[in-house]
Every structure is written in C-alpha cells, then in structure tokens.
C-alpha cells in the first residue's frame, strides 16, 4: 500500500488492515515468548483476576490496577469454576498478559520497536509517539471471551485524544475464532465514557454520553497471521467470543502522543522506575 493511501484510509475509516506486515518467524517468536511467560506463572490468590469487559464484573483490584508497569497474566472468565479451581490447563486458561511487555520482556521489546512500526506511526502523523501499553491476547479455543464494543480512548485518555493501536494477528483471525470487528468512520464520534481511578480506590467509568455506542454496520476484520491492524483511538471496535477449537493469538501495542496530556487518574499508571519511552 502506498503511504498516501494508508493515511487516506486511516482518515476515512479510522482503521487500516495491513496484511503480511510481520513475517511468520516473528509471529512464532512472540507466541513462544508468551507461552514461556504463562508456563512460569504461579498464580497467588491476588492473581485470580479475571479479565472481562462486562462492566458489572470488571475486576478493578490491585492486581489489575498495578499492572501498568508489570507483566501480569489475567485469567479467562470461563477458565475458573465456581469453586475457584481451573477447568483447563494453565496454558489454556489465560485471557491476556499485560501491560508493559513492550518494556520488560526482551522478545516483545524488540518487536515493539521495529523500525517499520516507527515509520508507520510517523506516517500517520504522530510526532512524539510513546508506547504506553502492550497486551498479549490469547482468545483461547472454546472459552475465549468476547470484547464488548468500546473506544480505546476511554481507557487511555489524553487531552487532546491521541491514542493509536497497533494490533498484530499472530495466528489467522476469522469470524469463527473471534476476529476484530470495527465500525468504519466511527472515529469521528466523541468518547462516550472515561475509565479512571476513583479517589477512594478502584476504578470506574465516568459516563459522558448515555447513548450506547453505535454498532450497526460493523464489519469483520478477518486477518491472516502476520497482519497489522491500525486502530484510531476513537474507533468503535469489538471482538467476538471464540467457541472454535482454534486459538486466535494476537499482540497489541497502544501509543499516545508525547505532547498530549495523559491524565493522572487514568487507570494505567507507571512508577518512576519505568518512564514511558518512544521507539528510540
Ligand atoms: Fe480496544
């Protein structure tokens, strides 16, 4: 794709799908690195933190809120029985790993600062990109949970809005195994909610507009392994549950503009030992 076409599509749709962006060996290397992290994971009681985007059950415990400058594993909701016992082996039980893989794990750090990523982000207009968040998403076979429609800006709020997502399919993502869906042009909408830390502890949503996000007209972004999907921070997107026998592993990075103001009560915070960095 020509760079001019890339910018045009991003401005028009709020997303761009770039097939064959990453070579198969790089996808395999990230999958192996994620597998090592999970196999070394020894969950304590504080780690039984289930990730879900259903607001009523979103765990906003210390384990989640303290993960901005850590590598932490979050369980799939359906992996844990009502008595708290795992129903599947641990390597099939993790929903995601977050949120500082890109700074703390050598394999993810190298991948996240590839030159072609810096070039892509510069082409899309970011002047001083900072890598604020990374996530490894397993979308496990049979129990992979859905991600409800949302705007990433809700979770990584800056003034003005600046968050941009890079989502990499490490395995083929199809409708069947829970690919991404997006509403073309919805990045023109204002943010509906802001997820932030509460003064008394925990975190919650500030509702800015009661209207539900529109979802009619969402299109599936089926993506062969190696695809990079660029997502505007205000784009309405979601992903389906995975009831198929195949996982749909993906890695995502979120960037913010260094000149924008990152709010002090955003849920994701870092300690002074790990300041945000760009591509250098
Ligand atoms: Fe998202």
XYZ file of N, CA and C and ligand atoms in Angstrom:
841
model
N 0.843 -1.195 0.000
C 0.000 0.000 0.000
C 0.881 1.249 0.000
N 0.489 2.223 -0.832
C 1.230 3.483 -0.831
C 0.967 4.203 0.489
N 1.975 4.951 0.938
C 1.819 5.672 2.200
C 0.658 6.662 2.135
N 0.463 7.307 0.965
C -0.634 8.275 0.859
C -1.979 7.569 1.010
N -2.088 6.356 0.456
C -3.324 5.586 0.549
C -3.582 5.168 1.998
N -2.496 4.814 2.688
C -2.581 4.434 4.094
C -3.209 5.561 4.909
N -2.668 6.763 4.763
C -3.176 7.912 5.522
C -4.614 8.233 5.145
N -4.923 8.117 3.856
C -6.291 8.391 3.392
C -7.289 7.433 4.017
N -6.953 6.145 3.996
C -7.866 5.144 4.563
C -8.022 5.324 6.067
N -6.925 5.641 6.725
C -6.971 5.847 8.176
C -7.872 7.030 8.507
N -7.734 8.105 7.739
C -8.555 9.298 7.974
C -10.026 9.018 7.662
N -10.291 8.196 6.659
C -11.669 7.930 6.237
C -12.357 6.916 7.158
N -11.677 5.791 7.420
C -12.314 4.664 8.119
C -11.991 4.612 9.607
N -10.841 5.154 10.005
C -10.407 5.020 11.396
C -9.638 3.737 11.659
N -9.415 2.953 10.619
C -8.579 1.760 10.745
C -7.976 1.420 9.391
N -6.891 0.662 9.418
C -6.265 0.159 8.187
C -5.795 -1.265 8.469
N -6.052 -2.161 7.539
C -5.610 -3.556 7.655
C -4.418 -3.766 6.725
N -3.286 -4.129 7.301
C -2.053 -4.315 6.521
C -1.644 -5.786 6.586
N -1.990 -6.512 5.541
C -1.637 -7.941 5.527
C -0.149 -8.112 5.252
N 0.402 -9.242 5.714
C 1.822 -9.584 5.513
C 2.760 -8.499 6.051
N 2.381 -7.886 7.150
C 3.229 -6.841 7.741
C 4.364 -7.474 8.541
N 4.089 -8.624 9.146
C 5.072 -9.309 10.001
C 5.339 -10.697 9.416
N 6.595 -11.085 9.385
C 6.935 -12.392 8.819
C 6.589 -13.512 9.808
N 6.332 -14.727 9.290
C 5.900 -15.833 10.161
C 6.850 -16.104 11.322
N 8.152 -15.968 11.115
C 9.109 -16.267 12.199
C 8.920 -15.311 13.379
N 8.585 -14.063 13.091
C 8.377 -13.092 14.170
C 7.103 -13.419 14.948
N 6.069 -13.887 14.237
C 4.832 -14.305 14.919
C 5.134 -15.480 15.843
N 5.880 -16.464 15.339
C 6.207 -17.650 16.148
C 7.032 -17.265 17.369
N 7.952 -16.327 17.200
C 8.817 -15.919 18.313
C 7.988 -15.294 19.436
N 7.005 -14.478 19.077
C 6.167 -13.859 20.112
C 5.290 -14.909 20.791
N 4.780 -15.859 20.016
C 3.951 -16.917 20.616
C 4.769 -17.748 21.599
N 6.017 -18.020 21.254
C 6.887 -18.791 22.155
C 7.186 -17.992 23.422
N 7.409 -16.689 23.259
C 7.708 -15.840 24.422
C 6.502 -15.785 25.365
N 5.308 -15.673 24.788
C 4.093 -15.628 25.617
C 3.890 -16.956 26.336
N 4.149 -18.043 25.639
C 3.995 -19.377 26.240
C 4.947 -19.536 27.440
N 6.176 -19.022 27.297
C 7.140 -19.101 28.412
C 6.641 -18.323 29.624
N 6.074 -17.155 29.378
C 5.574 -16.331 30.485
C 4.465 -17.081 31.231
N 3.561 -17.670 30.472
C 2.424 -18.355 31.100
C 2.895 -19.598 31.861
N 3.844 -20.339 31.301
C 4.308 -21.559 31.967
C 5.078 -21.251 33.259
N 5.666 -20.057 33.323
C 6.387 -19.658 34.532
C 5.463 -19.013 35.568
N 4.230 -18.774 35.175
C 3.273 -18.047 36.024
C 2.771 -18.951 37.155
N 2.938 -18.478 38.389
C 2.461 -19.220 39.566
C 1.443 -18.341 40.274
N 0.174 -18.480 39.920
C -0.815 -17.534 40.453
C -1.029 -17.657 41.951
N -0.905 -16.541 42.623
C -1.298 -16.477 44.026
C -2.760 -16.063 44.078
N -3.324 -15.975 45.273
C -4.744 -15.610 45.372
C -5.045 -14.242 44.774
N -4.051 -13.329 44.851
C -4.283 -11.987 44.314
C -4.325 -11.988 42.791
N -3.816 -13.073 42.191
C -3.718 -13.115 40.734
C -4.948 -13.714 40.069
N -5.872 -14.191 40.859
C -7.070 -14.744 40.233
C -7.956 -13.564 39.832
N -7.436 -12.868 38.848
C -8.065 -11.655 38.358
C -8.558 -11.957 36.956
N -9.839 -12.011 36.824
C -10.427 -12.379 35.548
C -10.635 -11.120 34.728
N -10.197 -11.161 33.479
C -10.416 -10.001 32.635
C -11.724 -10.140 31.894
N -12.571 -9.157 32.045
C -13.806 -9.145 31.271
C -14.169 -7.698 31.003
N -14.831 -7.461 29.891
C -15.249 -6.084 29.598
C -16.724 -5.880 29.936
N -17.350 -6.887 30.530
C -18.696 -6.661 31.065
C -18.508 -5.832 32.335
N -19.045 -4.619 32.301
C -18.688 -3.666 33.353
C -19.038 -4.153 34.750
N -20.156 -4.817 34.905
C -20.594 -5.195 36.243
C -19.627 -6.171 36.901
N -18.841 -6.878 36.100
C -17.947 -7.851 36.710
C -16.478 -7.524 36.457
N -16.216 -6.339 35.957
C -14.816 -5.982 35.721
C -14.062 -5.927 37.052
N -13.022 -6.691 37.122
C -12.235 -6.673 38.346
C -11.308 -5.461 38.307
N -11.414 -4.641 39.300
C -10.562 -3.459 39.351
C -9.715 -3.543 40.610
N -9.225 -4.719 40.819
C -8.437 -4.935 42.022
C -7.004 -4.437 41.827
N -6.228 -4.542 42.889
C -4.858 -4.033 42.847
C -4.014 -4.745 41.788
N -4.299 -6.007 41.594
C -3.521 -6.787 40.622
C -3.669 -6.198 39.222
N -4.886 -5.838 38.871
C -5.141 -5.222 37.560
C -4.600 -3.790 37.526
N -4.959 -2.979 38.530
C -4.566 -1.569 38.509
C -3.058 -1.382 38.643
N -2.387 -2.370 39.178
C -0.933 -2.272 39.337
C -0.154 -2.873 38.184
N -0.816 -3.205 37.099
C -0.147 -3.930 36.002
C 0.419 -3.022 34.918
N 0.290 -1.701 35.089
C 0.751 -0.771 34.047
C 2.241 -0.826 33.793
N 3.019 -1.170 34.818
C 4.476 -1.257 34.639
C 4.975 -2.663 34.999
N 4.120 -3.645 34.741
C 4.438 -5.042 35.077
C 4.059 -5.957 33.921
N 4.459 -7.227 34.065
C 3.947 -8.277 33.176
C 3.080 -9.176 34.035
N 1.778 -9.139 33.811
C 0.853 -9.934 34.628
C -0.122 -10.700 33.736
N -0.500 -11.886 34.219
C -1.410 -12.750 33.477
C -2.813 -12.631 34.062
N -3.802 -12.558 33.183
C -5.198 -12.449 33.599
C -5.979 -13.636 33.060
N -6.750 -14.242 33.938
C -7.473 -15.456 33.551
C -8.682 -15.172 32.670
N -8.995 -16.154 31.868
C -10.239 -16.170 31.099
C -11.384 -16.449 32.075
N -12.478 -15.734 31.917
C -13.615 -15.870 32.836
C -14.087 -17.320 32.928
N -14.185 -17.987 31.797
C -14.740 -19.345 31.782
C -13.708 -20.418 32.130
N -12.485 -20.002 32.489
C -11.457 -20.991 32.825
C -11.532 -21.403 34.289
N -12.260 -20.624 35.076
C -12.294 -20.867 36.516
C -13.699 -21.316 36.923
N -13.784 -22.481 37.552
C -15.074 -22.997 38.015
C -15.537 -22.197 39.229
N -16.793 -22.388 39.633
C -17.351 -21.587 40.728
C -16.602 -21.823 42.039
N -15.946 -22.983 42.167
C -15.176 -23.240 43.382
C -13.749 -22.683 43.288
N -13.452 -21.962 42.190
C -12.146 -21.322 42.058
C -11.076 -22.212 41.447
N -11.425 -23.440 41.102
C -10.444 -24.366 40.531
C -10.406 -24.188 39.007
N -9.200 -24.273 38.436
C -9.055 -24.150 36.984
C -9.704 -25.341 36.281
N -10.462 -25.044 35.242
C -11.143 -26.110 34.482
C -10.303 -26.603 33.317
N -9.246 -25.867 32.994
C -8.376 -26.219 31.855
C -6.924 -26.038 32.298
N -5.957 -26.636 31.570
C -4.546 -26.400 31.917
C -4.224 -24.908 31.841
N -3.234 -24.479 32.622
C -2.996 -23.037 32.726
C -2.664 -22.388 31.383
N -1.993 -23.133 30.487
C -1.655 -22.521 29.193
C -2.897 -22.338 28.316
N -4.033 -22.899 28.747
C -5.301 -22.677 28.034
C -6.248 -21.780 28.833
N -5.755 -21.257 29.953
C -6.647 -20.571 30.886
C -6.471 -19.050 30.909
N -5.431 -18.566 30.236
C -5.126 -17.136 30.335
C -5.796 -16.354 29.214
N -6.494 -15.293 29.581
C -7.131 -14.409 28.606
C -6.105 -13.503 27.970
N -5.282 -12.862 28.837
C -4.284 -11.949 28.289
C -3.140 -11.736 29.263
N -2.056 -11.201 28.723
C -0.910 -10.760 29.509
C -0.788 -9.253 29.289
N -0.572 -8.487 30.381
C -0.407 -7.050 30.213
C 0.406 -6.480 31.361
N 0.807 -5.229 31.314
C 0.580 -4.267 30.248
C 1.882 -3.564 29.854
N 3.036 -4.122 30.300
C 4.326 -3.495 29.956
C 5.280 -4.505 29.320
N 4.717 -5.438 28.573
C 5.549 -6.411 27.844
C 6.577 -5.703 26.968
N 6.162 -4.616 26.376
C 6.996 -3.898 25.390
C 8.221 -3.245 26.026
N 8.237 -3.151 27.354
C 9.427 -2.591 28.022
C 10.182 -3.629 28.844
N 9.515 -4.684 29.243
C 10.116 -5.596 30.227
C 10.520 -6.959 29.676
N 9.943 -7.384 28.584
C 10.284 -8.696 28.026
C 11.129 -8.482 26.758
N 12.317 -9.101 26.691
C 13.212 -8.820 25.553
C 12.578 -9.097 24.183
N 11.836 -10.188 24.045
C 11.241 -10.513 22.737
C 10.192 -9.475 22.346
N 9.345 -9.105 23.299
C 8.303 -8.119 22.996
C 8.885 -6.719 22.837
N 9.950 -6.428 23.603
C 10.591 -5.109 23.482
C 11.188 -4.934 22.090
N 11.842 -5.972 21.594
C 12.461 -5.879 20.267
C 11.393 -5.745 19.179
N 10.356 -6.550 19.286
C 9.282 -6.493 18.289
C 8.608 -5.117 18.287
N 8.369 -4.598 19.465
C 7.585 -3.361 19.601
C 8.336 -2.130 19.110
N 9.657 -2.245 18.963
C 10.427 -1.099 18.498
C 11.072 -1.347 17.146
N 10.439 -2.210 16.358
C 10.913 -2.406 14.986
C 10.803 -1.098 14.209
N 11.765 -0.931 13.316
C 11.808 0.316 12.561
C 10.538 0.561 11.731
N 9.967 -0.539 11.197
C 8.778 -0.349 10.341
C 7.563 0.123 11.143
N 7.547 -0.175 12.436
C 6.453 0.333 13.275
C 6.613 1.841 13.477
N 7.842 2.255 13.737
C 8.112 3.692 13.911
C 7.747 4.453 12.636
N 8.093 3.874 11.474
C 7.802 4.535 10.197
C 6.294 4.629 9.963
N 5.590 3.569 10.302
C 4.134 3.529 10.122
C 3.453 4.607 10.965
N 3.853 4.685 12.209
C 3.249 5.626 13.142
C 3.586 7.080 12.754
N 4.805 7.289 12.296
C 5.195 8.636 11.836
C 4.360 9.037 10.627
N 4.141 8.088 9.726
C 3.350 8.369 8.526
C 1.920 8.764 8.891
N 1.421 8.215 9.983
C 0.048 8.508 10.407
C -0.025 9.789 11.235
N 1.100 10.477 11.369
C 1.064 11.821 11.924
C 1.505 11.963 13.363
N 1.958 10.890 13.996
C 2.413 11.046 15.376
C 3.819 11.652 15.377
N 3.983 12.714 16.140
C 5.267 13.405 16.177
C 6.205 12.847 17.237
N 5.643 12.620 18.439
C 6.438 12.085 19.551
C 5.722 10.895 20.167
N 5.657 9.774 19.427
C 4.920 8.622 19.947
C 5.560 8.025 21.197
N 4.721 7.675 22.160
C 5.166 6.967 23.364
C 4.399 5.651 23.446
N 5.123 4.567 23.721
C 4.479 3.250 23.830
C 3.957 3.101 25.252
N 2.646 3.193 25.392
C 2.074 3.281 26.732
C 1.606 1.923 27.270
N 1.183 1.044 26.368
C 0.565 -0.214 26.824
C 0.783 -1.321 25.808
N 0.989 -2.538 26.302
C 1.026 -3.704 25.417
C 0.201 -4.822 26.037
N -0.391 -5.613 25.164
C -1.212 -6.740 25.621
C -0.995 -7.924 24.688
N -0.932 -9.086 25.290
C -0.925 -10.322 24.515
C -2.270 -10.993 24.752
N -3.011 -11.207 23.685
C -4.380 -11.714 23.819
C -4.451 -13.119 23.227
N -4.922 -14.067 24.041
C -4.912 -15.472 23.602
C -6.165 -15.880 22.835
N -7.299 -15.323 23.216
C -8.589 -15.743 22.625
C -8.594 -17.266 22.508
N -8.608 -17.876 23.692
C -8.434 -19.330 23.812
C -9.522 -20.113 23.085
N -9.177 -21.322 22.614
C -10.192 -22.186 21.993
C -11.359 -22.411 22.961
N -12.556 -22.427 22.413
C -13.801 -22.733 23.148
C -14.214 -21.708 24.208
N -13.257 -21.161 24.969
C -13.645 -20.294 26.099
C -13.209 -18.837 25.917
N -12.642 -18.513 24.761
C -12.174 -17.136 24.537
C -13.332 -16.155 24.639
N -13.233 -15.207 25.568
C -14.344 -14.283 25.821
C -14.428 -13.191 24.770
N -15.639 -12.619 24.629
C -15.811 -11.504 23.703
C -15.309 -10.217 24.339
N -14.985 -9.247 23.523
C -14.656 -7.906 23.994
C -15.758 -6.993 23.477
N -16.445 -6.332 24.405
C -17.610 -5.517 24.057
C -17.180 -4.276 23.272
N -18.130 -3.693 22.495
C -17.782 -2.501 21.702
C -17.242 -1.386 22.616
N -16.144 -0.785 22.199
C -15.535 0.276 23.003
C -14.646 1.153 22.123
N -14.210 2.258 22.722
C -13.208 3.139 22.105
C -11.979 3.092 23.013
N -10.803 2.910 22.444
C -9.600 2.781 23.278
C -9.306 4.064 24.069
N -9.723 5.190 23.514
C -9.509 6.479 24.201
C -10.161 6.491 25.590
N -11.245 5.734 25.755
C -11.916 5.600 27.052
C -10.938 5.147 28.133
N -9.987 4.296 27.743
C -9.078 3.665 28.711
C -7.705 4.343 28.777
N -7.342 5.056 27.738
C -6.021 5.710 27.689
C -6.244 7.164 27.284
N -6.860 7.879 28.172
C -7.352 9.229 27.878
C -6.197 10.228 27.827
N -6.135 10.974 26.751
C -5.222 12.114 26.693
C -5.998 13.338 26.215
N -5.497 14.509 26.522
C -6.070 15.776 26.038
C -5.014 16.451 25.170
N -5.245 16.594 23.860
C -6.383 16.056 23.111
C -6.253 14.547 22.922
N -7.328 13.884 22.420
C -7.252 12.439 22.173
C -6.099 12.106 21.234
N -5.321 11.080 21.584
C -4.178 10.769 20.712
C -3.885 9.286 20.594
N -4.588 8.433 21.363
C -4.182 7.024 21.371
C -4.390 6.368 20.004
N -3.426 5.554 19.668
C -3.445 4.795 18.418
C -3.049 3.357 18.763
N -3.771 2.390 18.193
C -3.488 0.985 18.475
C -2.881 0.281 17.277
N -1.916 -0.576 17.551
C -1.373 -1.472 16.522
C -1.667 -2.885 16.997
N -2.426 -3.631 16.223
C -2.885 -4.971 16.605
C -2.328 -5.966 15.600
N -1.620 -6.956 16.103
C -0.957 -7.908 15.212
C -1.576 -9.298 15.354
N -2.054 -9.840 14.254
C -2.547 -11.223 14.247
C -1.335 -12.145 14.197
N -1.183 -12.965 15.236
C -0.075 -13.935 15.248
C -0.534 -15.276 14.702
N -1.855 -15.470 14.693
C -2.492 -16.627 14.059
C -3.625 -16.066 13.197
N -4.135 -16.882 12.285
C -5.243 -16.418 11.440
C -6.434 -16.061 12.329
N -6.955 -14.856 12.135
C -8.135 -14.408 12.878
C -9.324 -14.435 11.918
N -10.345 -15.201 12.289
C -11.533 -15.343 11.439
C -12.771 -15.021 12.271
N -13.908 -14.937 11.616
C -15.158 -14.704 12.357
C -15.350 -15.824 13.370
N -14.993 -17.047 12.942
C -15.207 -18.224 13.779
C -14.399 -18.172 15.094
N -13.149 -17.715 15.019
C -12.337 -17.729 16.253
C -12.204 -16.349 16.904
N -13.087 -15.436 16.535
C -13.182 -14.191 17.297
C -12.339 -13.043 16.784
N -12.418 -12.797 15.488
C -11.641 -11.687 14.907
C -12.167 -10.330 15.398
N -11.416 -9.299 15.078
C -11.811 -7.918 15.372
C -12.951 -7.505 14.439
N -13.840 -6.653 14.970
C -14.883 -6.003 14.172
C -14.750 -4.496 14.409
N -15.037 -3.711 13.376
C -14.936 -2.255 13.531
C -16.072 -1.573 12.785
N -16.429 -0.385 13.249
C -17.459 0.416 12.582
C -16.749 1.523 11.789
N -16.702 1.358 10.459
C -15.960 2.334 9.649
C -16.469 3.756 9.861
N -15.569 4.681 10.046
C -15.912 6.093 10.197
C -16.286 6.502 11.607
N -16.397 5.548 12.532
C -16.873 5.880 13.885
C -15.837 6.650 14.700
N -14.625 6.785 14.197
C -13.608 7.562 14.915
C -13.941 9.047 14.916
N -14.991 9.438 14.175
C -15.435 10.838 14.206
C -16.316 11.107 15.429
N -16.738 10.040 16.119
C -17.619 10.209 17.287
C -16.811 10.643 18.505
N -17.443 11.425 19.398
C -16.750 11.733 20.657
C -16.746 10.507 21.575
N -15.908 10.547 22.600
C -15.853 9.452 23.567
C -17.136 9.427 24.377
N -17.653 8.238 24.653
C -18.877 8.091 25.439
C -18.585 7.967 26.932
N -17.422 7.398 27.252
C -17.105 7.112 28.654
C -15.617 7.296 28.892
N -15.283 7.460 30.163
C -13.866 7.519 30.545
C -13.657 6.602 31.739
N -12.739 5.662 31.593
C -12.422 4.709 32.660
C -11.269 5.291 33.466
N -11.481 5.480 34.750
C -10.450 6.160 35.541
C -10.429 5.659 36.977
N -9.336 5.969 37.652
C -9.182 5.606 39.069
C -10.107 6.472 39.911
N -10.692 5.855 40.931
C -11.607 6.575 41.811
C -10.844 7.046 43.049
N -11.225 8.189 43.594
C -10.499 8.728 44.760
C -10.435 7.748 45.935
N -11.478 6.941 46.111
C -11.489 6.004 47.240
C -10.867 4.650 46.942
N -10.239 4.509 45.786
C -9.662 3.226 45.391
C -10.500 2.567 44.308
N -9.883 1.651 43.570
C -10.579 1.002 42.460
C -10.672 1.927 41.258
N -11.485 1.552 40.322
C -11.657 2.351 39.108
C -13.073 2.177 38.604
N -13.513 3.119 37.801
C -14.881 3.041 37.281
C -15.035 3.926 36.065
N -16.222 3.885 35.488
C -16.500 4.661 34.276
C -17.182 5.982 34.620
N -16.674 7.039 34.063
C -17.400 8.306 34.037
C -18.173 8.339 32.722
N -19.501 8.444 32.816
C -20.319 8.440 31.598
C -20.432 9.873 31.088
N -20.009 10.079 29.861
C -20.030 11.405 29.261
C -21.245 11.567 28.347
N -21.740 10.450 27.853
C -22.894 10.453 26.952
C -23.611 9.122 27.190
N -24.876 9.212 27.608
C -25.630 7.996 27.977
C -25.903 7.094 26.780
N -25.889 7.649 25.587
C -26.237 6.853 24.398
C -25.241 5.718 24.210
N -25.762 4.548 23.865
C -24.882 3.403 23.594
C -24.081 3.676 22.324
N -22.901 3.117 22.263
C -22.110 3.252 21.040
C -22.858 2.583 19.889
N -22.846 3.189 18.718
C -23.498 2.532 17.574
C -22.708 1.292 17.165
N -23.436 0.265 16.756
C -22.765 -0.966 16.307
C -23.269 -1.421 14.939
N -24.404 -0.894 14.501
C -24.932 -1.310 13.191
C -23.938 -0.914 12.105
N -23.631 -1.851 11.264
C -22.694 -1.576 10.168
C -21.267 -1.973 10.480
N -21.062 -2.604 11.651
C -19.700 -3.076 11.961
C -19.287 -4.148 10.947
N -18.023 -4.127 10.587
C -17.519 -5.095 9.604
C -16.444 -5.971 10.261
N -16.418 -7.261 9.911
C -15.374 -8.137 10.468
C -14.039 -7.863 9.802
N -12.986 -7.816 10.597
C -11.638 -7.604 10.050
C -10.887 -8.934 10.135
N -11.267 -9.843 9.267
C -10.572 -11.125 9.245
C -9.131 -10.871 8.812
N -8.200 -11.529 9.464
C -6.796 -11.161 9.288
C -5.910 -12.399 9.326
N -5.244 -12.708 8.219
C -4.284 -13.816 8.271
C -3.120 -13.496 9.203
N -2.491 -14.526 9.751
C -1.327 -14.328 10.618
C -0.331 -13.403 9.923
N 0.235 -12.478 10.689
C 1.187 -11.523 10.127
C 0.570 -10.181 9.780
N -0.775 -10.078 9.909
C -1.465 -8.825 9.598
C -1.307 -7.833 10.747
N -1.123 -6.572 10.393
C -1.170 -5.472 11.370
C -2.434 -4.663 11.107
N -3.229 -4.453 12.142
C -4.397 -3.574 12.013
C -4.124 -2.324 12.839
N -4.215 -1.172 12.173
C -4.032 0.114 12.843
C -5.407 0.617 13.255
N -5.548 1.014 14.508
C -6.853 1.428 15.033
C -6.773 2.825 15.642
N -7.612 3.707 15.159
C -7.730 5.050 15.746
C -8.337 4.925 17.145
N -7.885 5.765 18.071
C -8.324 5.652 19.461
C -9.803 5.881 19.700
N -10.493 6.528 18.767
C -11.931 6.762 18.945
C -12.783 5.799 18.124
N -12.134 4.916 17.388
C -12.867 3.938 16.565
C -13.654 2.971 17.453
N -14.907 2.730 17.093
C -15.716 1.740 17.810
C -15.350 0.354 17.271
N -14.884 -0.508 18.176
C -14.494 -1.851 17.753
C -14.818 -2.855 18.845
N -14.808 -4.111 18.488
C -15.126 -5.198 19.406
C -14.461 -6.453 18.865
N -14.515 -7.536 19.646
C -14.160 -8.825 19.054
C -15.074 -9.887 19.627
N -15.323 -10.908 18.833
C -16.276 -11.940 19.206
C -15.674 -12.949 20.161
N -16.550 -13.771 20.745
C -16.095 -14.904 21.556
C -15.494 -15.955 20.630
N -14.691 -16.824 21.205
C -14.144 -17.935 20.429
C -14.732 -19.243 20.958
N -15.610 -19.837 20.186
C -16.157 -21.148 20.551
C -15.579 -22.233 19.632
N -14.597 -21.852 18.831
C -13.991 -22.793 17.880
C -12.854 -23.556 18.569
N -12.354 -24.607 17.916
C -11.238 -25.359 18.525
C -9.876 -24.695 18.320
N -9.825 -23.543 17.633
C -8.532 -22.904 17.338
C -8.392 -21.594 18.110
N -7.202 -21.360 18.684
C -6.971 -20.078 19.362
C -6.803 -18.971 18.315
N -6.812 -17.747 18.791
C -6.643 -16.582 17.912
C -5.720 -15.621 18.633
N -4.425 -15.963 18.669
C -3.494 -15.171 19.462
C -3.102 -13.892 18.723
N -2.994 -12.823 19.509
C -2.682 -11.512 18.935
C -1.862 -10.713 19.942
N -1.118 -9.760 19.424
C -0.347 -8.838 20.271
C -0.766 -7.428 19.904
N -0.974 -6.588 20.900
C -1.321 -5.205 20.571
C -0.488 -4.229 21.393
N -0.235 -3.103 20.756
C 0.513 -2.011 21.385
C -0.345 -0.758 21.268
N -0.377 0.043 22.316
C -1.051 1.335 22.223
C -0.041 2.460 22.426
N -0.187 3.473 21.592
C 0.725 4.618 21.625
C -0.061 5.884 21.894
N 0.577 6.810 22.583
C -0.010 8.141 22.750
C 0.997 9.175 22.260
N 0.481 10.369 21.996
C 1.329 11.472 21.547
C 2.007 12.099 22.766
N 3.324 12.237 22.686
C 4.085 12.761 23.818
C 3.719 14.178 24.217
N 3.176 14.949 23.278
C 2.820 16.337 23.588
C 1.416 16.448 24.201
N 0.641 15.354 24.152
C -0.710 15.379 24.727
C -0.616 15.128 26.236
N -1.644 15.578 26.964
C -1.640 15.422 28.418
C -2.281 14.088 28.799
N -1.519 13.247 29.469
C -2.026 11.955 29.955
C -2.544 12.165 31.369
N -3.804 11.892 31.591
C -4.408 12.251 32.874
C -3.861 11.415 34.042
N -3.740 12.097 35.160
C -3.154 11.470 36.353
C -4.078 10.437 36.981
N -5.381 10.463 36.600
C -6.286 9.445 37.152
C -6.661 8.389 36.116
N -5.952 8.336 34.988
C -6.167 7.203 34.074
C -5.866 5.913 34.828
N -6.579 4.845 34.471
C -6.388 3.589 35.221
C -4.948 3.108 35.115
N -4.334 3.268 33.942
C -2.989 2.730 33.727
C -1.955 3.773 34.110
N -1.189 3.453 35.144
C -0.136 4.350 35.614
C 1.160 3.561 35.749
N 2.272 4.279 35.715
C 3.585 3.669 35.883
C 4.316 4.317 37.041
N 5.196 3.547 37.643
C 6.060 4.108 38.663
C 7.225 4.835 38.006
N 7.952 5.649 38.792
C 9.058 6.444 38.240
C 10.213 5.584 37.716
N 10.241 4.300 38.116
C 11.338 3.429 37.668
C 11.198 3.016 36.211
N 10.043 3.269 35.621
C 9.826 2.819 34.240
C 9.114 3.902 33.438
N 9.818 4.995 33.140
C 9.147 6.076 32.386
C 8.776 5.624 30.977
N 7.754 6.259 30.427
C 7.331 5.937 29.056
C 8.441 6.270 28.079
N 8.565 5.426 27.064
C 9.565 5.640 26.010
C 8.916 5.564 24.638
N 9.607 6.151 23.679
C 9.168 6.057 22.295
C 9.864 4.884 21.600
N 10.186 5.072 20.338
C 10.797 4.000 19.551
C 12.329 3.955 19.658
N 12.903 4.965 20.286
C 14.374 5.007 20.345
C 14.913 3.987 21.326
Fe -9.604 -1.926 22.012
